[in-house]
Amino acid sequence: MSILVNRANIAFLINIFLVLFLKTDQEVESPVAYLAVIVFAEVLFLVKYIKDRRKSAIDIAFITFLFLGIWESAYKLGFTHPVLVPAPENVFYVFIEQKELMLAGVVSSLVLLAWGVGLAVILGVFLGLFTGWIPRFREAVVPIANVISPIPPLVYTPYVVAVMPTFKIASIFVSFSAVFWPTFQTMIARVSGMDPKIIQSAKVMNVSTPKMLFQVILPYTLPDIIGGLPGTLRGAFLCLTGAELLGATSGLGYFVKKFSDYADYTNVIAGIVLMGIVVTIIDVLVKKLESSLIKWK
């Protein structure tokens, strides 16, 4: 299938046509931001397809453009409620109109997320390393962890926000909880489930306990820890934004809550889209980090 003539590119051109030439009596902001998004999506698709030649790239681009085309047509033809389902032009124009507030929200959320996730990974890895290495300690701690870890942090988020001295500490604790328990339990499982031949080989070479832990076992377990980070980060981000809905004065959750209180659903949808963009970028960066740091997986 030609790179220029395929269903994804046809859907892209239809979207451009709908934006520029399909008229409506509904209120529509400047289409510049929305057109920039469509063109950027098309460029990403072309780069991905030229690089990998995978048909899935065409399918993803086609579904994306099809969704945007249906959204655009439904709004301009009057099939949707203009307040509940605003025009895509209006939603993406928010990224220009509210850029300062959105940027401040992204920075605020990412700082809190970095603190919570960073502490959770460090403590989860090292506590899990020692717990998995010491059988008696493992047998005492694992049953307790199995009781606590299944509790979703979102369940106790309102209580944590009320009890903690500041909202920032509460947010860090919630995102910490979402990452610490999966990391801790994965580390214990990997250490306790190591191939005994690896341990025996290290002992034969008279490797000391500190070297055994940090030069043999830790490198063995790190690929699984880093490989699981995208999923745990999504959970941490979900919990963090949930906390921000309750009592924050900044952040992405606060952005959505602020405008939902005034039934400004154009800004609410823009905030939700921004959350999706941030999570996607985090996923990509973590996978890049894994491929660049873990060479021995």
mmCIF file of C-alpha atoms in Angstrom:
data_model
loop_
_atom_site.group_PDB
_atom_site.id
_atom_site.type_symbol
_atom_site.label_atom_id
_atom_site.label_comp_id
_atom_site.label_asym_id
_atom_site.label_seq_id
_atom_site.Cartn_x
_atom_site.Cartn_y
_atom_site.Cartn_z
ATOM 1 C CA MET A 1 0.000 0.000 0.000
ATOM 2 C CA SER A 2 1.398 3.412 -1.008
ATOM 3 C CA ILE A 3 2.551 5.738 1.743
ATOM 4 C CA LEU A 4 0.564 8.543 0.093
ATOM 5 C CA VAL A 5 -2.611 6.664 -0.848
ATOM 6 C CA ASN A 6 -4.022 4.714 2.077
ATOM 7 C CA ARG A 7 -7.066 4.975 4.316
ATOM 8 C CA ALA A 8 -5.178 6.890 7.018
ATOM 9 C CA ASN A 9 -4.092 9.672 4.660
ATOM 10 C CA ILE A 10 -7.539 9.816 3.083
ATOM 11 C CA ALA A 11 -9.091 10.192 6.542
ATOM 12 C CA PHE A 12 -6.532 12.937 7.296
ATOM 13 C CA LEU A 13 -7.524 14.888 4.177
ATOM 14 C CA ILE A 14 -11.219 14.474 4.992
ATOM 15 C CA ASN A 15 -10.582 15.924 8.436
ATOM 16 C CA ILE A 16 -8.841 18.957 6.918
ATOM 17 C CA PHE A 17 -11.787 19.432 4.581
ATOM 18 C CA LEU A 18 -14.322 19.185 7.414
ATOM 19 C CA VAL A 19 -12.454 21.749 9.496
ATOM 20 C CA LEU A 20 -12.031 24.280 6.684
ATOM 21 C CA PHE A 21 -15.188 23.886 4.634
ATOM 22 C CA LEU A 22 -17.993 22.295 6.676
ATOM 23 C CA LYS A 23 -20.036 25.259 7.907
ATOM 24 C CA THR A 24 -22.087 25.423 11.096
ATOM 25 C CA ASP A 25 -24.230 27.802 13.125
ATOM 26 C CA GLN A 26 -22.590 26.558 16.336
ATOM 27 C CA GLU A 27 -19.856 28.548 18.057
ATOM 28 C CA VAL A 28 -16.406 27.505 16.828
ATOM 29 C CA GLU A 29 -13.094 28.995 17.936
ATOM 30 C CA SER A 30 -10.056 29.477 15.707
ATOM 31 C CA PRO A 31 -9.158 26.132 14.077
ATOM 32 C CA VAL A 32 -5.405 26.818 14.158
ATOM 33 C CA ALA A 33 -4.648 24.707 17.241
ATOM 34 C CA TYR A 34 -6.832 21.821 16.073
ATOM 35 C CA LEU A 35 -5.306 21.855 12.585
ATOM 36 C CA ALA A 36 -1.852 21.808 14.166
ATOM 37 C CA VAL A 37 -2.860 18.696 16.148
ATOM 38 C CA ILE A 38 -4.162 16.937 13.013
ATOM 39 C CA VAL A 39 -1.037 17.760 11.011
ATOM 40 C CA PHE A 40 1.208 16.671 13.897
ATOM 41 C CA ALA A 41 -0.658 13.354 14.124
ATOM 42 C CA GLU A 42 -0.197 12.851 10.376
ATOM 43 C CA VAL A 43 3.535 13.577 10.609
ATOM 44 C CA LEU A 44 3.896 11.087 13.487
ATOM 45 C CA PHE A 45 2.071 8.471 11.448
ATOM 46 C CA LEU A 46 4.259 9.016 8.377
ATOM 47 C CA VAL A 47 7.481 8.877 10.402
ATOM 48 C CA LYS A 48 6.356 5.711 12.192
ATOM 49 C CA TYR A 49 5.217 4.018 8.990
ATOM 50 C CA ILE A 50 8.375 4.900 7.036
ATOM 51 C CA LYS A 51 10.521 3.657 9.922
ATOM 52 C CA ASP A 52 8.768 0.346 10.696
ATOM 53 C CA ARG A 53 6.495 -0.325 7.698
ATOM 54 C CA ARG A 54 3.890 -1.799 10.003
ATOM 55 C CA LYS A 55 0.278 -1.879 8.913
ATOM 56 C CA SER A 56 -0.750 -1.272 12.517
ATOM 57 C CA ALA A 57 0.504 2.308 12.121
ATOM 58 C CA ILE A 58 -2.032 2.817 9.332
ATOM 59 C CA ASP A 59 -4.794 1.302 11.464
ATOM 60 C CA ILE A 60 -3.986 3.505 14.482
ATOM 61 C CA ALA A 61 -3.859 6.661 12.366
ATOM 62 C CA PHE A 62 -7.074 5.750 10.550
ATOM 63 C CA ILE A 63 -8.997 5.101 13.780
ATOM 64 C CA THR A 64 -7.714 8.389 15.235
ATOM 65 C CA PHE A 65 -8.696 10.440 12.195
ATOM 66 C CA LEU A 66 -12.019 8.611 11.920
ATOM 67 C CA PHE A 67 -12.860 9.487 15.527
ATOM 68 C CA LEU A 68 -11.891 13.134 15.016
ATOM 69 C CA GLY A 69 -13.895 13.304 11.791
ATOM 70 C CA ILE A 70 -17.030 11.892 13.450
ATOM 71 C CA TRP A 71 -16.596 14.319 16.368
ATOM 72 C CA GLU A 72 -16.190 17.286 14.004
ATOM 73 C CA SER A 73 -19.145 16.302 11.804
ATOM 74 C CA ALA A 74 -21.462 15.532 14.717
ATOM 75 C CA TYR A 75 -20.835 18.937 16.283
ATOM 76 C CA LYS A 76 -21.122 21.007 13.114
ATOM 77 C CA LEU A 77 -24.241 19.169 11.945
ATOM 78 C CA GLY A 78 -25.911 19.721 15.322
ATOM 79 C CA PHE A 79 -26.080 16.089 16.443
ATOM 80 C CA THR A 80 -24.455 16.782 19.823
ATOM 81 C CA HIS A 81 -25.119 19.126 22.713
ATOM 82 C CA PRO A 82 -22.761 22.115 22.200
ATOM 83 C CA VAL A 83 -22.014 22.400 25.937
ATOM 84 C CA LEU A 84 -21.565 18.722 26.798
ATOM 85 C CA VAL A 85 -19.750 17.833 23.564
ATOM 86 C CA PRO A 86 -17.916 20.957 22.356
ATOM 87 C CA ALA A 87 -16.223 21.273 18.983
ATOM 88 C CA PRO A 88 -12.722 19.819 18.734
ATOM 89 C CA GLU A 89 -11.549 23.280 17.617
ATOM 90 C CA ASN A 90 -12.825 24.700 20.899
ATOM 91 C CA VAL A 91 -11.185 21.968 22.971
ATOM 92 C CA PHE A 92 -7.747 22.345 21.423
ATOM 93 C CA TYR A 93 -8.005 26.145 21.432
ATOM 94 C CA VAL A 94 -7.942 25.821 25.235
ATOM 95 C CA PHE A 95 -4.285 24.784 24.895
ATOM 96 C CA ILE A 96 -3.629 28.309 23.608
ATOM 97 C CA GLU A 97 -6.094 30.163 25.803
ATOM 98 C CA GLN A 98 -5.125 28.416 29.065
ATOM 99 C CA LYS A 99 -1.524 27.530 28.252
ATOM 100 C CA GLU A 100 -0.042 29.132 31.381
ATOM 101 C CA LEU A 101 -2.476 27.425 33.762
ATOM 102 C CA MET A 102 -2.037 24.105 31.954
ATOM 103 C CA LEU A 103 1.745 24.328 32.038
ATOM 104 C CA ALA A 104 1.685 25.181 35.744
ATOM 105 C CA GLY A 105 -0.603 22.193 36.326
ATOM 106 C CA VAL A 106 1.696 19.819 34.453
ATOM 107 C CA VAL A 107 4.754 21.018 36.379
ATOM 108 C CA SER A 108 2.948 20.788 39.732
ATOM 109 C CA SER A 109 1.658 17.267 39.077
ATOM 110 C CA LEU A 110 4.967 15.982 37.724
ATOM 111 C CA VAL A 111 6.939 17.328 40.691
ATOM 112 C CA LEU A 112 4.633 15.560 43.152
ATOM 113 C CA LEU A 113 4.647 12.426 41.003
ATOM 114 C CA ALA A 114 8.454 12.425 40.837
ATOM 115 C CA TRP A 115 8.738 12.644 44.624
ATOM 116 C CA GLY A 116 6.221 9.873 45.252
ATOM 117 C CA VAL A 117 7.484 7.525 42.536
ATOM 118 C CA GLY A 118 11.167 8.186 43.277
ATOM 119 C CA LEU A 119 10.806 7.391 46.971
ATOM 120 C CA ALA A 120 8.612 4.369 46.223
ATOM 121 C CA VAL A 121 11.059 2.847 43.740
ATOM 122 C CA ILE A 122 14.098 3.393 45.969
ATOM 123 C CA LEU A 123 12.465 1.997 49.111
ATOM 124 C CA GLY A 124 10.583 -0.730 47.237
ATOM 125 C CA VAL A 125 13.759 -1.995 45.556
ATOM 126 C CA PHE A 126 16.027 -1.963 48.604
ATOM 127 C CA LEU A 127 13.477 -3.173 51.148
ATOM 128 C CA GLY A 128 12.344 -5.851 48.703
ATOM 129 C CA LEU A 129 15.942 -6.851 48.100
ATOM 130 C CA PHE A 130 16.655 -7.474 51.780
ATOM 131 C CA THR A 131 13.224 -8.994 52.468
ATOM 132 C CA GLY A 132 13.586 -11.441 49.587
ATOM 133 C CA TRP A 133 17.106 -12.385 50.665
ATOM 134 C CA ILE A 134 16.284 -13.157 54.320
ATOM 135 C CA PRO A 135 13.809 -16.097 54.442
ATOM 136 C CA ARG A 136 12.578 -15.531 57.984
ATOM 137 C CA PHE A 137 11.975 -11.855 57.397
ATOM 138 C CA ARG A 138 10.253 -12.672 54.102
ATOM 139 C CA GLU A 139 7.897 -15.170 55.745
ATOM 140 C CA ALA A 140 6.868 -12.540 58.302
ATOM 141 C CA VAL A 141 6.473 -9.569 55.941
ATOM 142 C CA VAL A 142 4.910 -11.081 52.810
ATOM 143 C CA PRO A 143 1.560 -12.063 54.435
ATOM 144 C CA ILE A 144 1.196 -8.524 55.803
ATOM 145 C CA ALA A 145 2.050 -7.018 52.411
ATOM 146 C CA ASN A 146 -0.504 -9.307 50.748
ATOM 147 C CA VAL A 147 -3.219 -7.822 52.956
ATOM 148 C CA ILE A 148 -2.264 -4.163 52.493
ATOM 149 C CA SER A 149 -1.179 -4.040 48.846
ATOM 150 C CA PRO A 150 -4.532 -4.952 47.189
ATOM 151 C CA ILE A 151 -6.217 -1.897 48.735
ATOM 152 C CA PRO A 152 -6.423 0.754 45.967
ATOM 153 C CA PRO A 153 -4.848 4.043 47.100
ATOM 154 C CA LEU A 154 -7.864 5.891 45.683
ATOM 155 C CA VAL A 155 -9.991 4.297 48.411
ATOM 156 C CA TYR A 156 -8.127 5.988 51.245
ATOM 157 C CA THR A 157 -7.168 9.165 49.331
ATOM 158 C CA PRO A 158 -9.917 11.315 50.954
ATOM 159 C CA TYR A 159 -8.772 10.199 54.413
ATOM 160 C CA VAL A 160 -5.098 10.820 53.616
ATOM 161 C CA VAL A 161 -5.865 14.312 52.299
ATOM 162 C CA ALA A 162 -7.784 15.091 55.502
ATOM 163 C CA VAL A 163 -5.162 13.665 57.873
ATOM 164 C CA MET A 164 -1.871 14.810 56.352
ATOM 165 C CA PRO A 165 -0.528 18.231 57.404
ATOM 166 C CA THR A 166 -0.322 19.530 53.813
ATOM 167 C CA PHE A 167 -1.891 18.550 50.530
ATOM 168 C CA LYS A 168 1.534 18.069 48.907
ATOM 169 C CA ILE A 169 2.526 15.460 51.500
ATOM 170 C CA ALA A 170 -0.829 13.710 51.015
ATOM 171 C CA SER A 171 -0.365 13.638 47.228
ATOM 172 C CA ILE A 172 3.162 12.292 47.516
ATOM 173 C CA PHE A 173 1.965 9.594 49.936
ATOM 174 C CA VAL A 174 -0.844 8.513 47.607
ATOM 175 C CA SER A 175 1.407 8.246 44.535
ATOM 176 C CA PHE A 176 4.056 6.568 46.716
ATOM 177 C CA SER A 177 1.539 3.908 47.802
ATOM 178 C CA ALA A 178 0.540 3.169 44.224
ATOM 179 C CA VAL A 179 4.137 2.367 43.230
ATOM 180 C CA PHE A 180 5.760 1.071 46.422
ATOM 181 C CA TRP A 181 3.710 -2.103 46.952
ATOM 182 C CA PRO A 182 3.982 -3.468 43.375
ATOM 183 C CA THR A 183 7.708 -2.678 43.334
ATOM 184 C CA PHE A 184 8.275 -4.172 46.778
ATOM 185 C CA GLN A 185 6.388 -7.386 46.019
ATOM 186 C CA THR A 186 7.941 -7.806 42.572
ATOM 187 C CA MET A 187 11.381 -7.412 44.099
ATOM 188 C CA ILE A 188 10.678 -10.021 46.780
ATOM 189 C CA ALA A 189 9.324 -12.477 44.200
ATOM 190 C CA ARG A 190 12.310 -12.025 41.880
ATOM 191 C CA VAL A 191 14.912 -12.345 44.636
ATOM 192 C CA SER A 192 13.307 -15.379 46.262
ATOM 193 C CA GLY A 193 12.691 -16.991 42.887
ATOM 194 C CA MET A 194 16.221 -16.595 41.517
ATOM 195 C CA ASP A 195 17.852 -19.595 39.911
ATOM 196 C CA PRO A 196 19.826 -21.263 42.765
ATOM 197 C CA LYS A 197 22.659 -21.955 40.315
ATOM 198 C CA ILE A 198 23.361 -18.216 40.084
ATOM 199 C CA ILE A 199 23.629 -17.930 43.864
ATOM 200 C CA GLN A 200 25.775 -21.049 44.137
ATOM 201 C CA SER A 201 28.121 -19.857 41.410
ATOM 202 C CA ALA A 202 28.610 -16.559 43.216
ATOM 203 C CA LYS A 203 29.261 -18.335 46.519
ATOM 204 C CA VAL A 204 31.835 -20.586 44.904
ATOM 205 C CA MET A 205 33.731 -17.438 43.889
ATOM 206 C CA ASN A 206 33.597 -16.257 47.545
ATOM 207 C CA VAL A 207 31.400 -13.278 46.769
ATOM 208 C CA SER A 208 30.566 -11.355 49.944
ATOM 209 C CA THR A 209 26.948 -10.700 50.958
ATOM 210 C CA PRO A 210 27.000 -6.976 49.999
ATOM 211 C CA LYS A 211 28.445 -7.834 46.575
ATOM 212 C CA MET A 212 25.949 -10.672 46.228
ATOM 213 C CA LEU A 213 23.058 -8.289 46.873
ATOM 214 C CA PHE A 214 24.199 -5.283 44.846
ATOM 215 C CA GLN A 215 26.322 -6.790 42.080
ATOM 216 C CA VAL A 216 24.538 -10.076 41.411
ATOM 217 C CA ILE A 217 20.929 -9.978 42.616
ATOM 218 C CA LEU A 218 20.126 -6.287 42.010
ATOM 219 C CA PRO A 219 21.195 -6.317 38.319
ATOM 220 C CA TYR A 220 19.259 -9.573 37.886
ATOM 221 C CA THR A 221 16.024 -8.019 39.164
ATOM 222 C CA LEU A 222 16.235 -4.480 37.722
ATOM 223 C CA PRO A 223 14.844 -5.310 34.237
ATOM 224 C CA ASP A 224 11.577 -6.506 35.773
ATOM 225 C CA ILE A 225 11.357 -3.476 38.067
ATOM 226 C CA ILE A 226 11.944 -0.945 35.295
ATOM 227 C CA GLY A 227 9.813 -2.941 32.854
ATOM 228 C CA GLY A 228 6.879 -2.733 35.267
ATOM 229 C CA LEU A 229 7.235 1.014 35.825
ATOM 230 C CA PRO A 230 4.923 2.178 32.987
ATOM 231 C CA GLY A 231 1.971 0.352 34.544
ATOM 232 C CA THR A 232 2.718 1.439 38.099
ATOM 233 C CA LEU A 233 3.327 5.019 36.938
ATOM 234 C CA ARG A 234 -0.100 5.100 35.313
ATOM 235 C CA GLY A 235 -1.605 3.944 38.605
ATOM 236 C CA ALA A 236 0.372 6.554 40.532
ATOM 237 C CA PHE A 237 -0.711 9.293 38.131
ATOM 238 C CA LEU A 238 -4.340 8.191 38.465
ATOM 239 C CA CYS A 239 -4.122 8.334 42.255
ATOM 240 C CA LEU A 240 -2.356 11.692 42.191
ATOM 241 C CA THR A 241 -4.943 13.342 39.948
ATOM 242 C CA GLY A 242 -7.671 11.795 42.092
ATOM 243 C CA ALA A 243 -6.136 13.461 45.129
ATOM 244 C CA GLU A 244 -5.875 16.756 43.233
ATOM 245 C CA LEU A 245 -9.615 16.632 42.612
ATOM 246 C CA LEU A 246 -10.197 16.800 46.367
ATOM 247 C CA GLY A 247 -8.168 19.678 47.702
ATOM 248 C CA ALA A 248 -5.417 20.947 45.410
ATOM 249 C CA THR A 249 -4.755 24.513 44.331
ATOM 250 C CA SER A 250 -2.711 23.439 41.303
ATOM 251 C CA GLY A 251 -2.124 20.387 39.149
ATOM 252 C CA LEU A 252 -3.962 18.614 36.349
ATOM 253 C CA GLY A 253 -6.660 17.232 38.635
ATOM 254 C CA TYR A 254 -7.230 20.731 39.989
ATOM 255 C CA PHE A 255 -7.531 22.081 36.426
ATOM 256 C CA VAL A 256 -10.314 19.612 35.610
ATOM 257 C CA LYS A 257 -12.091 20.124 38.954
ATOM 258 C CA LYS A 258 -11.937 23.920 38.704
ATOM 259 C CA PHE A 259 -13.722 24.063 35.354
ATOM 260 C CA SER A 260 -16.126 21.186 36.050
ATOM 261 C CA ASP A 261 -17.473 23.195 39.005
ATOM 262 C CA TYR A 262 -18.554 25.847 36.487
ATOM 263 C CA ALA A 263 -19.798 23.291 33.922
ATOM 264 C CA ASP A 264 -17.114 24.483 31.483
ATOM 265 C CA TYR A 265 -16.776 21.136 29.767
ATOM 266 C CA THR A 266 -14.624 22.479 26.944
ATOM 267 C CA ASN A 267 -11.839 23.120 29.441
ATOM 268 C CA VAL A 268 -12.612 19.865 31.266
ATOM 269 C CA ILE A 269 -12.161 17.793 28.091
ATOM 270 C CA ALA A 270 -8.985 19.724 27.262
ATOM 271 C CA GLY A 271 -7.651 18.865 30.726
ATOM 272 C CA ILE A 272 -8.480 15.196 30.214
ATOM 273 C CA VAL A 273 -6.727 15.226 26.827
ATOM 274 C CA LEU A 274 -3.692 16.842 28.470
ATOM 275 C CA MET A 275 -3.607 14.078 31.092
ATOM 276 C CA GLY A 276 -3.563 11.479 28.329
ATOM 277 C CA ILE A 277 -0.714 13.282 26.581
ATOM 278 C CA VAL A 278 1.337 13.505 29.793
ATOM 279 C CA VAL A 279 0.837 9.803 30.617
ATOM 280 C CA THR A 280 1.772 8.806 27.055
ATOM 281 C CA ILE A 281 4.969 10.877 27.178
ATOM 282 C CA ILE A 282 5.885 9.343 30.552
ATOM 283 C CA ASP A 283 5.355 5.841 29.124
ATOM 284 C CA VAL A 284 7.596 6.591 26.130
ATOM 285 C CA LEU A 285 10.335 8.101 28.309
ATOM 286 C CA VAL A 286 10.332 5.136 30.723
ATOM 287 C CA LYS A 287 10.596 2.663 27.846
ATOM 288 C CA LYS A 288 13.477 4.680 26.383
ATOM 289 C CA LEU A 289 15.119 4.657 29.796
ATOM 290 C CA GLU A 290 14.722 0.890 30.043
ATOM 291 C CA SER A 291 16.232 0.260 26.612
ATOM 292 C CA SER A 292 19.181 2.567 27.266
ATOM 293 C CA LEU A 293 20.007 1.441 30.827
ATOM 294 C CA ILE A 294 19.183 -2.274 30.833
ATOM 295 C CA LYS A 295 21.555 -3.878 28.351
ATOM 296 C CA TRP A 296 21.675 -7.307 29.956
ATOM 297 C CA LYS A 297 17.959 -8.230 29.967
#
